[in-house]
PDB file of C-alpha atoms in Angstrom:
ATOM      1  CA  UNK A 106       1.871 -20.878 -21.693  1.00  0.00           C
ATOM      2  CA  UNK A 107      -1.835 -20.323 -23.320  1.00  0.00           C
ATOM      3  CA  UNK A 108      -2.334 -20.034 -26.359  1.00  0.00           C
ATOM      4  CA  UNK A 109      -5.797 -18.972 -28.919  1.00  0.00           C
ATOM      5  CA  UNK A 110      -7.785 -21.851 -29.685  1.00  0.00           C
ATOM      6  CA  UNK A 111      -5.962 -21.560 -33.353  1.00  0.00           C
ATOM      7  CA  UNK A 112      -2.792 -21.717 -31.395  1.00  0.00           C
ATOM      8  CA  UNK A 113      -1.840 -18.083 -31.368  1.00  0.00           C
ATOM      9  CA  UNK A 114      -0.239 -16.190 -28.894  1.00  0.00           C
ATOM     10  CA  UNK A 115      -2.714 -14.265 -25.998  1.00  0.00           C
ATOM     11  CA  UNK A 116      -3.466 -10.888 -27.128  1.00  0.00           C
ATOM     12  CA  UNK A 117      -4.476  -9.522 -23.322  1.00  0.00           C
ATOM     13  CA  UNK A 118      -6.855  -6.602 -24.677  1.00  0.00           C
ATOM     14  CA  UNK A 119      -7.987  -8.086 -27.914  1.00  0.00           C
ATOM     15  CA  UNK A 120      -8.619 -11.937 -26.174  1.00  0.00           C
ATOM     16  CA  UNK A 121      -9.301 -10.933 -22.802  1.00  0.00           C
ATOM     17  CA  UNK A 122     -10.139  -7.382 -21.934  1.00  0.00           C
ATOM     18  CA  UNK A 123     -12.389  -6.419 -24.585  1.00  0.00           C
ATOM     19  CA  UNK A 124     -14.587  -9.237 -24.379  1.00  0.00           C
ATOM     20  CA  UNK A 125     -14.726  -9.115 -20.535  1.00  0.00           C
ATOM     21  CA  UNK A 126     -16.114  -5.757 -21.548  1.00  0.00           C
ATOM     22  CA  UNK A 127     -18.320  -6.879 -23.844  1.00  0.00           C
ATOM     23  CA  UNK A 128     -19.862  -9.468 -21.498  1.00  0.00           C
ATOM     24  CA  UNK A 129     -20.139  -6.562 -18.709  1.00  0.00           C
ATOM     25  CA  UNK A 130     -22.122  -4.400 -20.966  1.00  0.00           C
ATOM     26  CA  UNK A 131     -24.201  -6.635 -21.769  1.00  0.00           C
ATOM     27  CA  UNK A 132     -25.156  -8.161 -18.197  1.00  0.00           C
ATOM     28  CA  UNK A 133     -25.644  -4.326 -17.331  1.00  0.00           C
ATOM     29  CA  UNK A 134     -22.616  -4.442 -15.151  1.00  0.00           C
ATOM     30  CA  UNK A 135     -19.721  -1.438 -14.676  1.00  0.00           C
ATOM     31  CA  UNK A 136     -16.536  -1.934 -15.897  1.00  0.00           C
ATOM     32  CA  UNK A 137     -14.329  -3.788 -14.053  1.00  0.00           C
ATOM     33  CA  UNK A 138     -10.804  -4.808 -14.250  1.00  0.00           C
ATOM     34  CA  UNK A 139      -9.580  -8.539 -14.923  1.00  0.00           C
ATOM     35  CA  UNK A 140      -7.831  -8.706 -11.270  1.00  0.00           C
ATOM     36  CA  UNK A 141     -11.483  -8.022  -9.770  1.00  0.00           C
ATOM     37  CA  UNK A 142     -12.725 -10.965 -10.950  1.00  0.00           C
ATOM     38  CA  UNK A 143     -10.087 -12.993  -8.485  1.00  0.00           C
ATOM     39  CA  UNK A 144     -11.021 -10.548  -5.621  1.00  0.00           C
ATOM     40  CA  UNK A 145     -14.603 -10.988  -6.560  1.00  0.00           C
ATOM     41  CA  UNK A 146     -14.443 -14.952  -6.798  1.00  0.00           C
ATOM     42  CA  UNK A 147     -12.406 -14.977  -3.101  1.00  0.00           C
ATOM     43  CA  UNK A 148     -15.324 -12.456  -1.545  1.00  0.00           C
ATOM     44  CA  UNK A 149     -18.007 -14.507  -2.690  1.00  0.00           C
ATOM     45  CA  UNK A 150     -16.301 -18.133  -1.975  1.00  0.00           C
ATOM     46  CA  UNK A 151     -15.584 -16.760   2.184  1.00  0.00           C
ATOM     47  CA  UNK A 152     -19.212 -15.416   1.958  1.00  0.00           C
ATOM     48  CA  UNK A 153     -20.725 -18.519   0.831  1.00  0.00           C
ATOM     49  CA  UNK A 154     -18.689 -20.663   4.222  1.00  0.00           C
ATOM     50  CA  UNK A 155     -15.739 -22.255   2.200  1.00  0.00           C
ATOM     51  CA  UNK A 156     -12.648 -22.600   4.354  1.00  0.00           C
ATOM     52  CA  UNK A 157     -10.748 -19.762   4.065  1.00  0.00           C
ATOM     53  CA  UNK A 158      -7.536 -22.591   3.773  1.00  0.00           C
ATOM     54  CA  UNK A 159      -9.507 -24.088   0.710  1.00  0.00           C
ATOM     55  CA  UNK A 160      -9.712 -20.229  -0.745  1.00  0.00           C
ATOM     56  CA  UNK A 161      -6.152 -19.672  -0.213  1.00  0.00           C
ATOM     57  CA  UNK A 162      -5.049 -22.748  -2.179  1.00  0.00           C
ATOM     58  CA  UNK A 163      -7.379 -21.688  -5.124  1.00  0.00           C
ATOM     59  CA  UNK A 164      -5.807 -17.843  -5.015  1.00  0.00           C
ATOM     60  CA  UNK A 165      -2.419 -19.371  -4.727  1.00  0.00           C
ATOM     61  CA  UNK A 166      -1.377 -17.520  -1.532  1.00  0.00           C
ATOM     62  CA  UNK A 167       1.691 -19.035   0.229  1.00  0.00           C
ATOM     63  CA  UNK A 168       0.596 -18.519   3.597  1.00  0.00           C
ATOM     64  CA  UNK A 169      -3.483 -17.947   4.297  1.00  0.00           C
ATOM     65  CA  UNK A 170      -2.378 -14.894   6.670  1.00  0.00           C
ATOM     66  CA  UNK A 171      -2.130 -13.197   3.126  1.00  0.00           C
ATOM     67  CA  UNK A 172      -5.484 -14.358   2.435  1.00  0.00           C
ATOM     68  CA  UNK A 173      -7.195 -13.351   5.834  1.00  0.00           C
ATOM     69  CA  UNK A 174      -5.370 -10.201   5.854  1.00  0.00           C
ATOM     70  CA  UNK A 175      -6.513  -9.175   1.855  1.00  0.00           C
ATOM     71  CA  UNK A 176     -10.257 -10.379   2.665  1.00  0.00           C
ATOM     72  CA  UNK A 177     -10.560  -9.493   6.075  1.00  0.00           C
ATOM     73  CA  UNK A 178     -13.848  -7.062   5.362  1.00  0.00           C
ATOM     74  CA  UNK A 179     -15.860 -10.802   4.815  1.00  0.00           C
ATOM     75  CA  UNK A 180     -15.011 -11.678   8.342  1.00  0.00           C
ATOM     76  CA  UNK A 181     -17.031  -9.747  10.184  1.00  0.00           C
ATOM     77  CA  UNK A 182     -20.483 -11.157   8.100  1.00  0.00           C
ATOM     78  CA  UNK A 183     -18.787 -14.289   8.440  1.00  0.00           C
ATOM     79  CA  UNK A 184     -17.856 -13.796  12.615  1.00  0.00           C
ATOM     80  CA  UNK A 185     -22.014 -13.044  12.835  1.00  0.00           C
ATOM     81  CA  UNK A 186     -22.883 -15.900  10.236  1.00  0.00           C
ATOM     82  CA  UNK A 187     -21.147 -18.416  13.064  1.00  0.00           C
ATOM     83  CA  UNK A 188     -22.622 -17.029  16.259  1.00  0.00           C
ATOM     84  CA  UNK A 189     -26.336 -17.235  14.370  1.00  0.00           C
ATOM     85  CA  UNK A 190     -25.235 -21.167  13.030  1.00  0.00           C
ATOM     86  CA  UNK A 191     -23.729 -21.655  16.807  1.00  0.00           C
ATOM     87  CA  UNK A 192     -27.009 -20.153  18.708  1.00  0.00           C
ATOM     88  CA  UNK A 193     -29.354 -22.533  16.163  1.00  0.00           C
ATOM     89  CA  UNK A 194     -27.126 -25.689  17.588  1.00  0.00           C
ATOM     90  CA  UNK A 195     -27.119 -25.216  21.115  1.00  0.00           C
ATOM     91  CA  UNK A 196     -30.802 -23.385  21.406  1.00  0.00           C
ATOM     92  CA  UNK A 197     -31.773 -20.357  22.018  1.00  0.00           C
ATOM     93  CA  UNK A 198     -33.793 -19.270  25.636  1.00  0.00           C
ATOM     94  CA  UNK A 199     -37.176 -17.103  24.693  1.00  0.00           C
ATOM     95  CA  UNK A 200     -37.824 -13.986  26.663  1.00  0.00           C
ATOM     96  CA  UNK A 201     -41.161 -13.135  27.198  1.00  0.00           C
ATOM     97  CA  UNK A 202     -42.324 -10.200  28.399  1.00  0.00           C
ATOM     98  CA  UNK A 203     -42.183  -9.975  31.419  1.00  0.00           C
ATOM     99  CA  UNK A 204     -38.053 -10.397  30.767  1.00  0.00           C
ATOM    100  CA  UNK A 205     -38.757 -13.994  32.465  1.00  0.00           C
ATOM    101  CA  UNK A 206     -36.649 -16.963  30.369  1.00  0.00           C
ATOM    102  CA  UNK A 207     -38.880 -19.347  29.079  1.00  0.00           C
ATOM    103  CA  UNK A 208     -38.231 -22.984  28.060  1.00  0.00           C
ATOM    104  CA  UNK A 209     -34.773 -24.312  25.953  1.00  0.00           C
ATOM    105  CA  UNK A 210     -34.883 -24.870  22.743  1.00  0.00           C
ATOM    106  CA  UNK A 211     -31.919 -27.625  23.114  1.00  0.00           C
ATOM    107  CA  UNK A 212     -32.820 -31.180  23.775  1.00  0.00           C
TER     108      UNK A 212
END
């Protein structure tokens, strides 16, 4: 149970709502609802490389299939994020122009 910082009960529109307006008015942002903000947090913490296990703990999902499944549209960012971290680690081979391969970039 929360309560007011005077120990009130939660008015959702007066307490929440209208000053999550408020604030999004003011940063120049649209209108959003509350729930977005969880959506918006999970996007943001799979775009920035958190384990998608450690995101489904925070959201409270019971299994993380209903976690992959709800953000699945970060994947494919994430899927080219990998293969770009994964080519950096094992080297890349040069082309030049002449579409010969030059020297390894791994040690």
């Amino acid at each position: 149970m929360f309560s007011t910082s005077v120990g009130t009960h939660i008015h959702p529109t007066k307490d929440i709502l209208d000053p999550l307006k408020q604030l999004l008015k003011k940063a120049g942002l649209p209108t959003i609802r509350f729930h977005d903000l969880r959506h918006s947090s999970a996007t943001l913490l799979l775009s920035a490389g958190i384990h998608p296990k450690v995101v489904q703990e925070i959201l409270g999902h019971s299994q993380i299939s209903m976690t992959m499944d709800t953000y699945s549209h970060v994947l494919p960012n994430m899927q080219q994020d990998a293969m770009n971290r994964l080519n950096d680690m094992i080297g890349n081979r040069e082309i030049d122009n002449e579409g010969d391969q030059g020297e390894s970039n791994v040690l």
